[in-house]
Tab-separated table of C-alpha atoms and ligand atoms in Angstrom:
chain	number	residue	atom	x	y	z
A	48	UNK	CA	8.053	48.271	-3.268
A	49	UNK	CA	8.192	47.703	0.488
A	50	UNK	CA	8.508	50.814	2.507
A	51	UNK	CA	11.807	50.428	5.140
A	52	UNK	CA	12.369	50.402	7.820
A	53	UNK	CA	9.871	47.788	8.793
A	54	UNK	CA	8.631	47.937	12.194
A	55	UNK	CA	8.062	44.489	13.952
A	56	UNK	CA	8.465	45.658	17.592
A	57	UNK	CA	5.077	46.766	18.704
A	58	UNK	CA	5.322	45.017	22.015
A	59	UNK	CA	8.029	47.339	23.042
A	60	UNK	CA	5.893	50.021	21.840
A	61	UNK	CA	3.622	51.551	19.067
A	62	UNK	CA	3.153	54.552	17.100
A	63	UNK	CA	0.641	57.180	18.220
A	64	UNK	CA	-2.557	57.080	16.451
A	65	UNK	CA	-3.782	59.825	14.260
A	66	UNK	CA	-6.944	60.302	16.186
A	67	UNK	CA	-5.207	60.438	19.531
A	68	UNK	CA	-2.728	62.877	18.387
A	69	UNK	CA	-5.323	65.291	17.156
A	70	UNK	CA	-7.538	64.915	20.572
A	71	UNK	CA	-4.353	65.748	22.437
A	72	UNK	CA	-3.030	68.779	20.545
A	73	UNK	CA	-5.589	71.601	22.425
A	74	UNK	CA	-4.561	70.394	25.723
A	75	UNK	CA	-0.776	71.437	25.074
A	76	UNK	CA	-2.063	74.903	23.950
A	77	UNK	CA	-5.098	76.736	24.064
A	78	UNK	CA	-6.713	74.525	26.806
A	79	UNK	CA	-3.403	73.938	28.931
A	80	UNK	CA	-4.843	74.195	32.396
A	81	UNK	CA	-3.937	72.198	35.443
A	82	UNK	CA	-6.948	70.013	36.088
A	83	UNK	CA	-6.854	70.905	39.609
A	84	UNK	CA	-6.965	74.848	39.093
A	85	UNK	CA	-10.557	76.563	39.991
A	86	UNK	CA	-10.859	78.577	36.918
A	87	UNK	CA	-12.084	77.833	33.581
A	88	UNK	CA	-9.007	76.436	32.071
A	89	UNK	CA	-8.766	74.024	35.070
A	90	UNK	CA	-12.358	73.031	34.720
A	91	UNK	CA	-11.852	72.465	30.966
A	92	UNK	CA	-8.915	70.171	31.884
A	93	UNK	CA	-10.560	68.587	34.770
A	94	UNK	CA	-13.941	67.597	32.286
A	95	UNK	CA	-11.442	66.223	29.779
A	96	UNK	CA	-9.713	63.921	32.401
A	97	UNK	CA	-13.332	62.808	33.678
A	98	UNK	CA	-14.241	61.955	30.182
A	99	UNK	CA	-11.172	59.921	29.588
A	100	UNK	CA	-11.783	58.167	32.751
A	101	UNK	CA	-15.399	57.370	31.982
A	102	UNK	CA	-14.316	56.084	28.577
A	103	UNK	CA	-11.429	53.620	29.770
A	104	UNK	CA	-13.866	52.680	32.799
A	105	UNK	CA	-16.597	51.711	30.267
A	106	UNK	CA	-14.016	49.487	28.277
A	107	UNK	CA	-13.007	47.580	31.276
A	108	UNK	CA	-16.225	47.371	33.041
A	109	UNK	CA	-15.525	49.203	36.256
A	110	UNK	CA	-16.704	52.485	37.891
A	111	UNK	CA	-15.094	55.482	36.989
A	112	UNK	CA	-13.688	55.996	40.589
A	113	UNK	CA	-11.910	52.599	40.401
A	114	UNK	CA	-9.641	53.880	37.701
A	115	UNK	CA	-6.401	55.705	38.400
A	116	UNK	CA	-3.822	57.629	36.146
A	117	UNK	CA	-0.539	56.922	36.457
A	118	UNK	CA	2.744	57.462	34.317
A	119	UNK	CA	2.434	53.965	32.674
A	120	UNK	CA	2.604	50.176	33.279
A	121	UNK	CA	5.691	50.360	35.026
A	122	UNK	CA	4.316	52.530	37.822
A	123	UNK	CA	0.904	50.855	37.857
A	124	UNK	CA	2.906	47.294	38.554
A	125	UNK	CA	5.209	49.044	41.365
A	126	UNK	CA	1.944	50.638	42.830
A	127	UNK	CA	-0.212	47.598	42.671
A	128	UNK	CA	2.369	45.140	44.238
A	129	UNK	CA	4.391	47.536	46.875
A	130	UNK	CA	1.168	49.521	47.701
A	131	UNK	CA	-0.709	46.210	48.443
A	132	UNK	CA	2.161	44.714	50.182
A	133	UNK	CA	2.565	47.683	52.362
A	134	UNK	CA	-1.060	47.910	53.246
A	135	UNK	CA	-1.664	44.245	54.168
A	136	UNK	CA	1.412	43.378	55.974
A	137	UNK	CA	-0.321	43.250	59.255
A	138	UNK	CA	-2.336	40.344	57.563
A	139	UNK	CA	0.585	38.721	56.136
A	140	UNK	CA	3.917	38.979	54.180
A	141	UNK	CA	3.565	36.163	51.724
A	142	UNK	CA	3.453	37.506	47.897
A	143	UNK	CA	2.919	35.089	45.101
A	144	UNK	CA	3.858	36.361	41.409
A	145	UNK	CA	4.462	34.241	38.099
A	146	UNK	CA	8.181	34.044	37.211
A	147	UNK	CA	7.480	35.568	33.746
A	148	UNK	CA	6.272	38.768	35.007
A	149	UNK	CA	7.446	42.058	33.491
A	150	UNK	CA	10.714	43.648	34.994
A	151	UNK	CA	8.573	45.983	36.876
A	152	UNK	CA	7.156	43.171	38.850
A	153	UNK	CA	9.992	41.049	39.401
A	154	UNK	CA	12.271	44.086	40.386
A	155	UNK	CA	9.713	45.281	42.806
A	156	UNK	CA	9.418	41.687	44.285
A	157	UNK	CA	13.100	41.759	44.873
A	158	UNK	CA	13.011	44.841	46.654
A	159	UNK	CA	10.224	43.804	48.996
A	160	UNK	CA	12.083	40.861	49.708
A	161	UNK	CA	14.755	42.946	51.049
A	162	UNK	CA	12.282	44.545	53.331
A	163	UNK	CA	11.214	41.029	54.911
A	164	UNK	CA	8.323	40.172	52.721
A	165	UNK	CA	8.545	36.507	51.379
A	166	UNK	CA	8.107	36.211	47.637
A	167	UNK	CA	7.078	32.787	46.057
A	168	UNK	CA	6.785	32.021	42.332
A	169	UNK	CA	4.146	30.288	40.542
A	170	UNK	CA	5.300	27.291	38.187
A	171	UNK	CA	5.040	27.667	34.318
A	172	UNK	CA	5.057	24.809	32.042
A	173	UNK	CA	7.348	24.849	28.828
A	174	UNK	CA	4.636	27.094	26.813
A	175	UNK	CA	4.542	29.485	29.870
A	176	UNK	CA	1.244	28.417	31.253
A	177	UNK	CA	0.877	28.803	35.083
A	178	UNK	CA	0.323	25.351	36.799
A	179	UNK	CA	-2.924	26.042	38.747
A	180	UNK	CA	-2.309	22.833	40.804
A	181	UNK	CA	1.035	24.123	41.961
A	182	UNK	CA	-0.393	27.478	42.952
A	183	UNK	CA	-3.356	25.911	44.908
A	184	UNK	CA	-0.518	24.106	46.698
A	185	UNK	CA	1.276	27.213	47.828
A	186	UNK	CA	-1.215	29.667	48.590
A	187	UNK	CA	-1.274	29.910	52.564
A	188	UNK	CA	-3.186	31.831	55.147
A	189	UNK	CA	-0.604	34.613	55.045
A	190	UNK	CA	-0.733	34.986	51.252
A	191	UNK	CA	-1.959	38.635	50.652
A	192	UNK	CA	-1.107	38.964	47.076
A	193	UNK	CA	-1.292	36.938	44.020
A	194	UNK	CA	-0.297	38.423	40.591
A	195	UNK	CA	0.254	37.144	37.397
A	196	UNK	CA	0.045	38.980	33.719
A	197	UNK	CA	-2.782	38.503	31.340
A	198	UNK	CA	-0.605	38.127	28.481
A	199	UNK	CA	3.320	37.756	28.227
A	200	UNK	CA	5.299	40.347	26.581
A	201	UNK	CA	7.827	38.082	25.503
A	202	UNK	CA	6.542	34.682	24.435
A	203	UNK	CA	2.900	36.123	24.140
A	204	UNK	CA	1.333	33.281	26.605
A	205	UNK	CA	-2.292	34.215	27.628
A	206	UNK	CA	-2.550	32.941	31.112
A	207	UNK	CA	-5.866	31.695	32.862
A	208	UNK	CA	-6.087	34.831	35.166
A	209	UNK	CA	-9.907	34.118	35.827
A	210	UNK	CA	-8.882	30.764	37.440
A	211	UNK	CA	-6.025	32.323	39.246
A	212	UNK	CA	-8.161	35.070	40.680
A	213	UNK	CA	-10.596	32.349	42.051
A	214	UNK	CA	-7.653	30.369	43.768
A	215	UNK	CA	-6.316	33.586	45.215
A	216	UNK	CA	-9.722	34.833	46.549
A	217	UNK	CA	-10.379	31.539	48.171
A	218	UNK	CA	-7.085	31.862	50.076
A	219	UNK	CA	-8.311	35.450	51.019
A	220	UNK	CA	-5.591	37.066	49.019
A	221	UNK	CA	-5.804	39.999	46.564
A	222	UNK	CA	-5.572	38.999	42.686
A	223	UNK	CA	-3.633	41.459	40.494
A	224	UNK	CA	-2.962	41.459	36.801
A	225	UNK	CA	-0.846	43.161	34.395
A	226	UNK	CA	-2.884	43.787	31.246
A	227	UNK	CA	-0.534	45.849	29.323
A	228	UNK	CA	-0.108	43.502	26.519
A	229	UNK	CA	-3.556	42.193	26.571
A	230	UNK	CA	-5.258	45.538	25.868
A	231	UNK	CA	-6.501	46.256	22.547
A	232	UNK	CA	-6.184	42.340	21.477
A	233	UNK	CA	-8.172	40.522	24.289
A	234	UNK	CA	-11.374	41.396	26.199
A	235	UNK	CA	-10.106	42.803	29.518
A	236	UNK	CA	-13.265	43.095	31.513
A	237	UNK	CA	-12.413	43.483	35.133
A	238	UNK	CA	-15.759	41.954	36.522
A	239	UNK	CA	-15.375	38.969	34.168
A	240	UNK	CA	-11.574	38.516	35.001
A	241	UNK	CA	-12.364	38.886	38.736
A	242	UNK	CA	-9.404	40.535	39.531
A	243	UNK	CA	-8.872	43.345	42.367
A	244	UNK	CA	-6.336	45.421	40.416
A	245	UNK	CA	-5.203	45.593	36.809
A	246	UNK	CA	-2.434	47.744	35.099
A	247	UNK	CA	-2.653	49.174	31.842
A	248	UNK	CA	-0.308	51.273	29.520
A	249	UNK	CA	-1.309	53.670	26.758
A	250	UNK	CA	1.933	53.481	24.476
A	251	UNK	CA	1.399	49.754	23.765
A	252	UNK	CA	-2.095	50.380	22.397
A	253	UNK	CA	-1.130	53.307	19.886
A	254	UNK	CA	-1.458	55.998	22.800
A	255	UNK	CA	1.136	58.395	23.923
A	256	UNK	CA	4.052	57.287	26.119
A	257	UNK	CA	4.190	58.165	29.831
A	258	UNK	CA	0.587	57.297	30.735
A	259	UNK	CA	-1.235	54.453	31.970
A	260	UNK	CA	-3.691	53.309	34.630
A	261	UNK	CA	-4.202	51.111	37.524
A	262	UNK	CA	-7.762	49.766	38.250
A	263	UNK	CA	-8.214	49.442	41.771
A	264	UNK	CA	-11.356	47.836	42.993
A	265	UNK	CA	-13.277	49.779	45.449
A	266	UNK	CA	-12.798	48.503	48.802
A	267	UNK	CA	-9.118	47.260	48.177
A	268	UNK	CA	-6.659	48.649	50.468
A	269	UNK	CA	-3.436	49.697	48.964
A	270	UNK	CA	-0.784	52.462	50.036
A	271	UNK	CA	0.229	55.341	47.961
A	272	UNK	CA	3.710	55.260	46.672
A	273	UNK	CA	3.561	58.628	44.930
A	274	UNK	CA	2.604	61.083	47.506
A	275	UNK	CA	1.979	64.762	46.921
A	276	UNK	CA	-1.181	66.686	45.924
A	277	UNK	CA	-4.828	65.565	45.994
A	278	UNK	CA	-4.800	64.384	42.553
A	279	UNK	CA	-6.559	60.952	41.622
A	280	UNK	CA	-8.843	61.014	44.612
A	281	UNK	CA	-5.781	61.617	47.128
A	282	UNK	CA	-4.040	58.132	46.014
A	283	UNK	CA	-1.452	59.197	43.405
A	284	UNK	CA	-0.051	62.756	43.739
A	285	UNK	CA	1.354	64.712	40.752
A	286	UNK	CA	-0.237	66.997	38.289
A	287	UNK	CA	-2.364	65.079	35.950
A	288	UNK	CA	-0.765	64.639	32.354
A	289	UNK	CA	-3.981	65.852	30.685
A	290	UNK	CA	-2.737	65.670	26.970
A	291	UNK	CA	-1.525	62.028	27.761
A	292	UNK	CA	-4.828	60.863	29.492
A	293	UNK	CA	-6.843	62.390	26.769
A	294	UNK	CA	-4.740	60.585	24.086
A	295	UNK	CA	-4.783	57.590	26.180
A	296	UNK	CA	-8.419	57.197	26.191
A	297	UNK	CA	-9.015	57.945	22.450
A	298	UNK	CA	-6.420	55.324	21.614
A	299	UNK	CA	-8.104	53.024	24.031
A	300	UNK	CA	-11.611	53.633	22.418
A	301	UNK	CA	-10.263	52.964	18.847
A	302	UNK	CA	-8.284	49.872	20.099
A	303	UNK	CA	-11.703	48.523	21.817
A	304	UNK	CA	-13.619	49.331	18.660
A	305	UNK	CA	-11.253	47.736	16.302
A	306	UNK	CA	-10.267	45.004	18.739
A	307	UNK	CA	-11.850	42.062	16.877
A	308	UNK	CA	-10.575	43.315	13.519
A	309	UNK	CA	-7.102	43.979	14.422
A	310	UNK	CA	-6.588	40.849	16.369
A	311	UNK	CA	-7.669	38.750	13.295
A	312	UNK	CA	-5.591	40.850	10.764
A	313	UNK	CA	-2.166	40.616	13.101
A	314	UNK	CA	-2.874	36.987	13.710
A	315	UNK	CA	-3.003	36.228	9.967
A	316	UNK	CA	0.541	38.077	9.908
A	317	UNK	CA	1.860	35.968	12.717
A	318	UNK	CA	0.455	32.738	11.314
A	319	UNK	CA	2.015	33.219	8.078
A	320	UNK	CA	5.246	34.237	9.584
A	321	UNK	CA	5.264	31.251	12.125
A	322	UNK	CA	4.573	28.690	9.237
A	323	UNK	CA	6.988	29.738	6.918
A	324	UNK	CA	10.073	30.160	9.671
A	325	UNK	CA	9.234	26.956	10.879
A	326	UNK	CA	9.296	25.330	7.195
A	327	UNK	CA	12.038	27.355	5.702
A	328	UNK	CA	14.632	27.827	8.618
A	329	UNK	CA	16.308	24.790	10.049
A	330	UNK	CA	16.984	24.308	13.623
A	331	UNK	CA	14.553	26.947	15.090
A	332	UNK	CA	12.369	26.780	18.035
A	333	UNK	CA	9.119	28.435	18.630
A	334	UNK	CA	9.173	29.970	22.230
A	335	UNK	CA	5.537	29.925	23.886
A	336	UNK	CA	2.400	28.441	23.054
A	337	UNK	CA	1.978	26.344	20.042
A	338	UNK	CA	-1.647	27.004	19.831
A	339	UNK	CA	-2.152	30.404	18.149
A	340	UNK	CA	-5.396	30.780	19.947
A	341	UNK	CA	-3.663	30.921	23.194
A	342	UNK	CA	-0.921	33.400	22.456
A	343	UNK	CA	-1.028	36.864	21.784
A	344	UNK	CA	-2.139	37.632	18.163
A	345	UNK	CA	0.901	39.708	17.247
A	346	UNK	CA	3.513	37.605	19.025
A	347	UNK	CA	6.100	35.527	17.483
A	348	UNK	CA	9.157	34.567	19.227
A	349	UNK	CA	11.950	32.233	18.033
A	350	UNK	CA	15.227	30.696	19.181
A	351	UNK	CA	17.714	30.322	16.372
A	352	UNK	CA	20.243	27.477	17.229
A	353	UNK	CA	24.049	28.310	17.262
A	354	UNK	CA	23.638	32.034	16.701
A	355	UNK	CA	23.334	34.788	19.195
A	356	UNK	CA	20.007	36.837	19.257
A	357	UNK	CA	21.986	40.339	19.196
A	358	UNK	CA	23.711	39.128	15.874
A	359	UNK	CA	20.506	38.328	14.172
A	360	UNK	CA	18.924	41.575	15.441
A	361	UNK	CA	21.868	43.688	13.897
A	362	UNK	CA	21.667	41.854	10.619
A	363	UNK	CA	17.754	42.337	10.554
A	364	UNK	CA	18.316	45.859	11.349
A	365	UNK	CA	20.848	46.471	8.414
A	366	UNK	CA	18.281	45.159	6.338
A	367	UNK	CA	15.833	47.473	7.467
A	368	UNK	CA	13.840	45.273	9.874
A	369	UNK	CA	13.296	46.257	13.524
A	370	UNK	CA	12.858	43.453	16.122
A	371	UNK	CA	13.912	42.834	19.653
A	372	UNK	CA	16.033	40.384	21.170
A	373	UNK	CA	14.733	39.019	24.414
A	374	UNK	CA	12.486	41.377	26.091
A	375	UNK	CA	13.293	44.949	25.353
A	376	UNK	CA	13.770	46.072	29.069
A	377	UNK	CA	16.833	43.446	29.148
A	378	UNK	CA	18.460	44.035	26.025
A	379	UNK	CA	21.630	45.361	26.090
A	380	UNK	CA	22.533	43.164	28.866
A	381	UNK	CA	23.909	39.873	28.378
A	382	UNK	CA	21.770	37.828	30.650
A	383	UNK	CA	19.276	35.302	28.669
A	384	UNK	CA	15.776	36.264	29.311
A	385	UNK	CA	14.275	35.407	32.582
A	386	UNK	CA	11.095	34.398	30.801
A	387	UNK	CA	12.895	31.823	28.590
A	388	UNK	CA	14.751	30.491	31.541
A	389	UNK	CA	11.483	30.003	33.453
A	390	UNK	CA	10.096	28.277	30.548
A	391	UNK	CA	13.214	25.564	30.781
A	392	UNK	CA	14.535	26.899	27.436
A	393	UNK	CA	18.347	25.899	27.413
A	394	UNK	CA	20.566	28.841	28.020
A	395	UNK	CA	22.135	28.282	24.721
A	396	UNK	CA	18.746	28.614	22.799
A	397	UNK	CA	17.891	31.380	25.214
A	398	UNK	CA	20.653	33.493	23.821
A	399	UNK	CA	19.447	32.903	20.270
A	400	UNK	CA	16.186	34.325	20.844
A	401	UNK	CA	14.197	37.111	18.771
A	402	UNK	CA	10.947	38.455	19.447
A	403	UNK	CA	8.735	39.687	16.174
A	404	UNK	CA	5.598	41.675	17.289
A	405	UNK	CA	3.417	42.836	14.507
A	406	UNK	CA	0.852	45.702	14.356
A	407	UNK	CA	-2.200	46.946	12.517
A	408	UNK	CA	0.068	48.811	9.872
A	409	UNK	CA	2.193	45.818	8.883
A	410	UNK	CA	1.503	44.078	5.707
A	411	UNK	CA	2.026	40.475	4.441
A	412	UNK	CA	4.601	41.630	1.935
A	413	UNK	CA	6.732	43.004	4.857
A	414	UNK	CA	6.392	39.571	6.495
A	415	UNK	CA	7.641	37.633	3.251
A	416	UNK	CA	10.421	39.986	2.851
A	417	UNK	CA	11.413	39.326	6.489
A	418	UNK	CA	11.343	35.697	6.043
A	419	UNK	CA	13.488	36.026	3.131
A	420	UNK	CA	16.144	38.180	5.073
A	421	UNK	CA	15.938	35.777	7.918
A	422	UNK	CA	16.660	32.864	5.927
A	423	UNK	CA	19.776	34.630	4.408
A	424	UNK	CA	21.128	36.004	7.837
A	425	UNK	CA	20.780	32.827	9.875
A	426	UNK	CA	22.774	30.848	6.784
A	427	UNK	CA	25.322	33.425	6.730
A	428	UNK	CA	25.719	33.800	10.525
A	429	UNK	CA	25.798	29.970	11.082
A	430	UNK	CA	28.324	29.483	8.559
A	431	UNK	CA	30.438	31.865	10.719
A	432	UNK	CA	29.667	29.844	13.808
A	433	UNK	CA	32.253	26.950	14.849
A	434	UNK	CA	29.506	25.245	17.059
A	435	UNK	CA	26.996	24.931	13.796
A	436	UNK	CA	29.907	23.551	11.765
A	437	UNK	CA	30.887	20.970	14.239
A	438	UNK	CA	27.232	19.887	14.464
A	439	UNK	CA	26.665	19.743	10.646
A	440	UNK	CA	29.750	17.696	10.400
A	441	UNK	CA	28.330	15.263	12.694
A	442	UNK	CA	25.315	15.063	10.831
A	443	UNK	CA	26.885	14.395	7.459
A	444	UNK	CA	28.992	11.188	8.642
B	151	PLP	C1	5.473	47.569	28.652
B	151	PLP	C2	5.204	46.885	29.300
B	151	PLP	C3	5.016	47.286	30.958
B	151	PLP	C4	5.614	48.603	31.240
B	151	PLP	O1	4.852	49.634	30.923
B	151	PLP	P1	5.366	51.262	30.506
B	151	PLP	O2	4.231	51.894	30.158
B	151	PLP	O3	6.297	51.065	29.089
B	151	PLP	O4	6.053	51.447	31.782
B	151	PLP	C5	4.564	46.441	31.887
B	151	PLP	N1	4.179	45.113	31.624
B	151	PLP	C6	4.207	44.797	30.337
B	151	PLP	C7	3.602	43.411	30.378
B	151	PLP	C8	4.727	45.276	29.460
B	151	PLP	O5	4.648	44.772	28.258
């Protein structure tokens, strides 16, 4: 028997792992000191934060003093882009990002545009890969920032960040990557990637919500966006979320340790799911890379022709399967996803898209059950769709 509901929305968030919860617990109660206090409680809290910083720095291969704790991926993205733009505006005001960045980047870029910065977008192909030749052709003397995510949250494309960093540096610009989705499944060594800044978030890797980090290479100038106390070496004010940071580091430690095993396992679920949907459901389009090695191991994103993504989402929800339509951050809005539009997916198909993102607790049985439910739901919804009727009548003549 399958236990329902089934969770296929790990790109939106993941459940906290038991190990992290256990490590966090005392920092809510008997060791609840403020990490900046100068007594035993403060020292205990600071020691825990230092430990967490060492752990994560070790995993991403940076110095502990190059890692800054934040409230999550959104804040880290905001800080990297806005902070660098403001610090470097004397040098230039040209900023380049990919068109498939998370809303935290896109919205920040729009705000900077209003302040007088010039934002230019990289080009991506129909699978979401950045066009490196195009990037080479748009970097300029006044380009100060080049930002591209390591892996896309919606269609799973893994970007050539190493090459992007080389192009950025040759132009004298900083290179930033959002590694929120890549953490836990890909190797995210900042030295190897060659980036100057990198965002991470805890709740996408089985850690607690509301905590993340920004790697800032020593020597990189970036302005603070949250000013206040002396925390985080005076660069990010606010009382440190000690239990959050402790849980984040423990989750990251486990994610790094289990990385290859988990990536292999979730990609086996994904591959079977993709194979079956393509074979058994007519009129579907897999969005993102066809080559499984170049897409996030846990990601499958499909457009179902003639149907709205939301109606599939509701049908699946009724059958006890939790998925996401478009990107979680834009769900509830009727705008088609900016990611699919950038890939050139026609608007009609973009409206019918659903993201399935698997996790380490999912099973093959759940995958097979989902395929059966999808087949029935899609069939039923299409039979109610006038567009589909018109098309199938044409086919039948
Ligand atoms: C989830 C996500 C974010 C935002 O992280 P939060 O910690 O939820 O603020 C940023 N970038 C990507 C790619 C994400 O998937």
